[in-house]
């Protein structure tokens, strides 16, 4: 695969700069208290320039987790047993404390998740991103109704598992105290999926 060119690298740097600037302001003052104009001024760009990169204010925050949007689809492509591939991927995420699993107590991660889950507009926008994740997974599983039903269940299970882990961590529990339960819950959840999903998904 060819390395991205200078123009693409500059574009990606601008995405990161705008998102990082916005998140820093949102964490400091609150999402609703900061205007897009303030973000643009802090990043030293015009408001129209900012909107060329991020059509909506919420996207400035969701950019940080945008690379997870097609993650499930990437995991199952070419897998003989798609559900097992997803199960192993989720368990590996718990092992390395991937923030997307909710099992991470780094202060910066906790602050970001409090912003994300504590802001109604961001929660609503995140559901749009989850719908795109579901659509990408359904496409990878075959794109028919059976695939769409399976993808909906899988994405929902992963979301609920991650949210439950985050809630326990946010309430003050340590990763070490939550991990065993998180692994057991994931195993039970994926076993439940395996019992109800079609063979082409479970293998």
mmCIF file of C-alpha atoms in Angstrom:
data_model
loop_
_atom_site.group_PDB
_atom_site.id
_atom_site.type_symbol
_atom_site.label_atom_id
_atom_site.label_comp_id
_atom_site.label_asym_id
_atom_site.label_seq_id
_atom_site.Cartn_x
_atom_site.Cartn_y
_atom_site.Cartn_z
ATOM 1 C CA UNK A 1 0.000 0.000 0.000
ATOM 2 C CA UNK A 2 1.364 3.426 -0.954
ATOM 3 C CA UNK A 3 2.032 5.975 1.782
ATOM 4 C CA UNK A 4 -0.361 8.943 1.756
ATOM 5 C CA UNK A 5 0.860 11.966 -0.175
ATOM 6 C CA UNK A 6 1.674 15.364 1.284
ATOM 7 C CA UNK A 7 -1.807 16.736 0.592
ATOM 8 C CA UNK A 8 -3.497 13.816 2.348
ATOM 9 C CA UNK A 9 -1.114 14.066 5.331
ATOM 10 C CA UNK A 10 -1.886 17.765 5.685
ATOM 11 C CA UNK A 11 -5.596 17.008 5.504
ATOM 12 C CA UNK A 12 -5.336 14.363 8.218
ATOM 13 C CA UNK A 13 -3.296 16.737 10.419
ATOM 14 C CA UNK A 14 -6.032 19.337 10.075
ATOM 15 C CA UNK A 15 -8.690 16.786 11.082
ATOM 16 C CA UNK A 16 -6.660 15.940 14.195
ATOM 17 C CA UNK A 17 -5.926 19.559 15.057
ATOM 18 C CA UNK A 18 -9.545 20.638 14.808
ATOM 19 C CA UNK A 19 -10.821 17.622 16.737
ATOM 20 C CA UNK A 20 -8.186 17.893 19.480
ATOM 21 C CA UNK A 21 -8.785 21.630 19.877
ATOM 22 C CA UNK A 22 -12.524 21.121 20.095
ATOM 23 C CA UNK A 23 -12.358 18.262 22.582
ATOM 24 C CA UNK A 24 -10.017 20.249 24.819
ATOM 25 C CA UNK A 25 -12.471 23.166 24.861
ATOM 26 C CA UNK A 26 -15.484 20.904 25.374
ATOM 27 C CA UNK A 27 -13.804 19.165 28.307
ATOM 28 C CA UNK A 28 -12.942 22.498 29.863
ATOM 29 C CA UNK A 29 -16.229 24.340 29.365
ATOM 30 C CA UNK A 30 -18.831 21.774 28.334
ATOM 31 C CA UNK A 31 -20.021 20.826 24.864
ATOM 32 C CA UNK A 32 -23.029 23.148 24.807
ATOM 33 C CA UNK A 33 -21.054 26.115 26.176
ATOM 34 C CA UNK A 34 -18.579 26.196 23.286
ATOM 35 C CA UNK A 35 -19.557 27.460 19.848
ATOM 36 C CA UNK A 36 -18.154 26.280 16.538
ATOM 37 C CA UNK A 37 -16.820 29.805 16.045
ATOM 38 C CA UNK A 38 -14.813 29.480 19.276
ATOM 39 C CA UNK A 39 -13.329 26.192 18.107
ATOM 40 C CA UNK A 40 -12.397 27.703 14.752
ATOM 41 C CA UNK A 41 -10.781 30.713 16.431
ATOM 42 C CA UNK A 42 -8.800 28.512 18.837
ATOM 43 C CA UNK A 43 -7.583 26.387 15.914
ATOM 44 C CA UNK A 44 -6.796 29.536 13.897
ATOM 45 C CA UNK A 45 -9.025 28.661 10.957
ATOM 46 C CA UNK A 46 -12.178 30.220 9.574
ATOM 47 C CA UNK A 47 -15.600 28.824 10.452
ATOM 48 C CA UNK A 48 -16.253 27.825 6.793
ATOM 49 C CA UNK A 49 -12.929 25.951 6.786
ATOM 50 C CA UNK A 50 -13.907 24.057 9.915
ATOM 51 C CA UNK A 51 -17.240 23.068 8.380
ATOM 52 C CA UNK A 52 -15.465 21.738 5.296
ATOM 53 C CA UNK A 53 -13.804 19.186 7.565
ATOM 54 C CA UNK A 54 -16.611 18.641 10.066
ATOM 55 C CA UNK A 55 -20.179 19.260 8.831
ATOM 56 C CA UNK A 56 -21.578 19.092 12.380
ATOM 57 C CA UNK A 57 -20.268 20.192 15.770
ATOM 58 C CA UNK A 58 -20.743 16.671 17.135
ATOM 59 C CA UNK A 59 -18.418 15.259 14.483
ATOM 60 C CA UNK A 60 -15.515 17.135 16.085
ATOM 61 C CA UNK A 61 -15.814 14.750 19.044
ATOM 62 C CA UNK A 62 -16.813 11.585 17.187
ATOM 63 C CA UNK A 63 -13.738 11.902 14.971
ATOM 64 C CA UNK A 64 -11.723 10.358 17.808
ATOM 65 C CA UNK A 65 -13.569 7.084 17.476
ATOM 66 C CA UNK A 66 -14.365 7.245 13.757
ATOM 67 C CA UNK A 67 -11.746 4.607 12.947
ATOM 68 C CA UNK A 68 -13.889 2.074 14.830
ATOM 69 C CA UNK A 69 -16.843 2.627 12.504
ATOM 70 C CA UNK A 70 -15.946 -0.207 10.120
ATOM 71 C CA UNK A 71 -13.915 -2.215 12.630
ATOM 72 C CA UNK A 72 -16.374 -5.096 12.941
ATOM 73 C CA UNK A 73 -16.644 -5.332 9.158
ATOM 74 C CA UNK A 74 -12.846 -5.446 8.832
ATOM 75 C CA UNK A 75 -12.613 -8.192 11.460
ATOM 76 C CA UNK A 76 -15.057 -10.548 9.724
ATOM 77 C CA UNK A 77 -13.825 -10.122 6.150
ATOM 78 C CA UNK A 78 -12.310 -13.417 5.085
ATOM 79 C CA UNK A 79 -13.092 -15.087 8.422
ATOM 80 C CA UNK A 80 -14.442 -18.641 8.196
ATOM 81 C CA UNK A 81 -16.268 -18.096 11.500
ATOM 82 C CA UNK A 82 -17.217 -14.401 11.629
ATOM 83 C CA UNK A 83 -18.770 -14.397 15.098
ATOM 84 C CA UNK A 84 -15.794 -16.176 16.638
ATOM 85 C CA UNK A 85 -13.468 -13.666 14.989
ATOM 86 C CA UNK A 86 -15.474 -10.846 16.584
ATOM 87 C CA UNK A 87 -15.480 -12.592 19.968
ATOM 88 C CA UNK A 88 -11.698 -13.015 19.905
ATOM 89 C CA UNK A 89 -11.264 -9.421 18.779
ATOM 90 C CA UNK A 90 -13.416 -8.093 21.639
ATOM 91 C CA UNK A 91 -11.616 -10.243 24.215
ATOM 92 C CA UNK A 92 -8.260 -9.045 22.869
ATOM 93 C CA UNK A 93 -9.532 -5.485 23.291
ATOM 94 C CA UNK A 94 -10.361 -6.196 26.933
ATOM 95 C CA UNK A 95 -6.893 -7.672 27.437
ATOM 96 C CA UNK A 96 -5.148 -4.521 26.165
ATOM 97 C CA UNK A 97 -7.708 -2.162 27.797
ATOM 98 C CA UNK A 98 -8.820 -0.735 24.472
ATOM 99 C CA UNK A 99 -10.978 2.318 25.324
ATOM 100 C CA UNK A 100 -13.660 1.137 22.881
ATOM 101 C CA UNK A 101 -14.390 -1.805 25.224
ATOM 102 C CA UNK A 102 -15.050 0.563 28.139
ATOM 103 C CA UNK A 103 -12.358 -1.171 30.190
ATOM 104 C CA UNK A 104 -9.920 1.698 30.577
ATOM 105 C CA UNK A 105 -9.358 3.958 33.562
ATOM 106 C CA UNK A 106 -6.849 6.423 32.131
ATOM 107 C CA UNK A 107 -7.978 9.899 33.258
ATOM 108 C CA UNK A 108 -8.023 11.264 29.697
ATOM 109 C CA UNK A 109 -10.121 8.320 28.494
ATOM 110 C CA UNK A 110 -12.546 8.681 31.399
ATOM 111 C CA UNK A 111 -12.895 12.405 30.740
ATOM 112 C CA UNK A 112 -13.584 11.797 27.048
ATOM 113 C CA UNK A 113 -16.174 9.122 27.810
ATOM 114 C CA UNK A 114 -17.892 11.376 30.353
ATOM 115 C CA UNK A 115 -18.122 14.019 27.646
ATOM 116 C CA UNK A 116 -19.371 11.498 25.097
ATOM 117 C CA UNK A 117 -21.955 9.699 27.221
ATOM 118 C CA UNK A 118 -22.957 12.774 29.224
ATOM 119 C CA UNK A 119 -23.942 14.957 26.257
ATOM 120 C CA UNK A 120 -27.316 14.113 24.678
ATOM 121 C CA UNK A 121 -26.342 15.539 21.282
ATOM 122 C CA UNK A 122 -23.225 13.364 21.195
ATOM 123 C CA UNK A 123 -25.134 10.266 22.290
ATOM 124 C CA UNK A 124 -27.595 10.835 19.436
ATOM 125 C CA UNK A 125 -24.789 11.360 16.934
ATOM 126 C CA UNK A 126 -23.006 8.254 18.227
ATOM 127 C CA UNK A 127 -26.085 6.186 17.398
ATOM 128 C CA UNK A 128 -25.785 7.397 13.806
ATOM 129 C CA UNK A 129 -22.206 6.141 13.800
ATOM 130 C CA UNK A 130 -23.351 2.813 15.247
ATOM 131 C CA UNK A 131 -25.900 2.511 12.446
ATOM 132 C CA UNK A 132 -23.093 2.925 9.933
ATOM 133 C CA UNK A 133 -21.064 0.277 11.781
ATOM 134 C CA UNK A 134 -24.047 -2.032 11.602
ATOM 135 C CA UNK A 135 -24.509 -1.383 7.887
ATOM 136 C CA UNK A 136 -20.823 -2.052 7.163
ATOM 137 C CA UNK A 137 -20.928 -5.309 9.132
ATOM 138 C CA UNK A 138 -24.136 -6.392 7.412
ATOM 139 C CA UNK A 139 -22.508 -5.764 4.037
ATOM 140 C CA UNK A 140 -19.514 -7.895 5.040
ATOM 141 C CA UNK A 141 -21.842 -10.691 6.179
ATOM 142 C CA UNK A 142 -23.801 -10.822 2.937
ATOM 143 C CA UNK A 143 -26.016 -7.722 2.851
ATOM 144 C CA UNK A 144 -29.356 -9.570 2.911
ATOM 145 C CA UNK A 145 -32.003 -9.404 5.649
ATOM 146 C CA UNK A 146 -30.415 -12.265 7.576
ATOM 147 C CA UNK A 147 -27.074 -10.442 7.550
ATOM 148 C CA UNK A 148 -28.685 -7.165 8.652
ATOM 149 C CA UNK A 149 -30.454 -8.866 11.551
ATOM 150 C CA UNK A 150 -27.216 -10.525 12.654
ATOM 151 C CA UNK A 151 -25.235 -7.278 12.378
ATOM 152 C CA UNK A 152 -27.813 -5.400 14.443
ATOM 153 C CA UNK A 153 -27.585 -7.934 17.251
ATOM 154 C CA UNK A 154 -23.782 -8.072 17.220
ATOM 155 C CA UNK A 155 -23.271 -4.299 17.272
ATOM 156 C CA UNK A 156 -25.864 -3.932 20.041
ATOM 157 C CA UNK A 157 -24.158 -6.578 22.183
ATOM 158 C CA UNK A 158 -20.750 -4.951 21.790
ATOM 159 C CA UNK A 159 -22.198 -1.534 22.654
ATOM 160 C CA UNK A 160 -23.945 -2.772 25.796
ATOM 161 C CA UNK A 161 -20.866 -4.670 26.992
ATOM 162 C CA UNK A 162 -18.659 -1.599 26.551
ATOM 163 C CA UNK A 163 -21.166 0.710 28.209
ATOM 164 C CA UNK A 164 -21.491 -1.594 31.222
ATOM 165 C CA UNK A 165 -17.706 -1.703 31.629
ATOM 166 C CA UNK A 166 -17.448 2.084 31.357
ATOM 167 C CA UNK A 167 -20.196 2.664 33.922
ATOM 168 C CA UNK A 168 -18.388 0.507 36.482
ATOM 169 C CA UNK A 169 -15.043 2.203 35.817
ATOM 170 C CA UNK A 170 -16.664 5.660 35.913
ATOM 171 C CA UNK A 171 -18.222 4.756 39.266
ATOM 172 C CA UNK A 172 -14.742 4.226 40.706
ATOM 173 C CA UNK A 173 -13.983 0.528 40.243
ATOM 174 C CA UNK A 174 -10.492 -0.415 39.102
ATOM 175 C CA UNK A 175 -9.787 -2.135 35.801
ATOM 176 C CA UNK A 176 -8.279 -5.065 37.707
ATOM 177 C CA UNK A 177 -11.543 -5.534 39.610
ATOM 178 C CA UNK A 178 -13.765 -5.299 36.535
ATOM 179 C CA UNK A 179 -11.739 -7.281 33.999
ATOM 180 C CA UNK A 180 -12.747 -10.809 35.097
ATOM 181 C CA UNK A 181 -16.444 -9.908 35.079
ATOM 182 C CA UNK A 182 -16.046 -8.122 31.740
ATOM 183 C CA UNK A 183 -14.483 -11.197 30.131
ATOM 184 C CA UNK A 184 -17.140 -13.500 31.586
ATOM 185 C CA UNK A 185 -19.932 -11.187 30.414
ATOM 186 C CA UNK A 186 -18.460 -11.052 26.918
ATOM 187 C CA UNK A 187 -18.172 -14.828 26.740
ATOM 188 C CA UNK A 188 -21.800 -15.237 27.838
ATOM 189 C CA UNK A 189 -23.014 -12.593 25.410
ATOM 190 C CA UNK A 190 -21.209 -14.075 22.415
ATOM 191 C CA UNK A 191 -22.366 -17.562 23.396
ATOM 192 C CA UNK A 192 -25.919 -16.244 23.375
ATOM 193 C CA UNK A 193 -25.372 -14.766 19.939
ATOM 194 C CA UNK A 194 -23.926 -18.064 18.699
ATOM 195 C CA UNK A 195 -27.052 -19.892 19.817
ATOM 196 C CA UNK A 196 -29.345 -17.638 17.855
ATOM 197 C CA UNK A 197 -27.503 -16.489 14.748
ATOM 198 C CA UNK A 198 -27.399 -18.339 11.413
ATOM 199 C CA UNK A 199 -24.649 -20.864 10.725
ATOM 200 C CA UNK A 200 -22.984 -18.721 8.086
ATOM 201 C CA UNK A 201 -22.234 -16.175 10.847
ATOM 202 C CA UNK A 202 -21.323 -18.619 13.591
ATOM 203 C CA UNK A 203 -19.463 -21.086 11.383
#
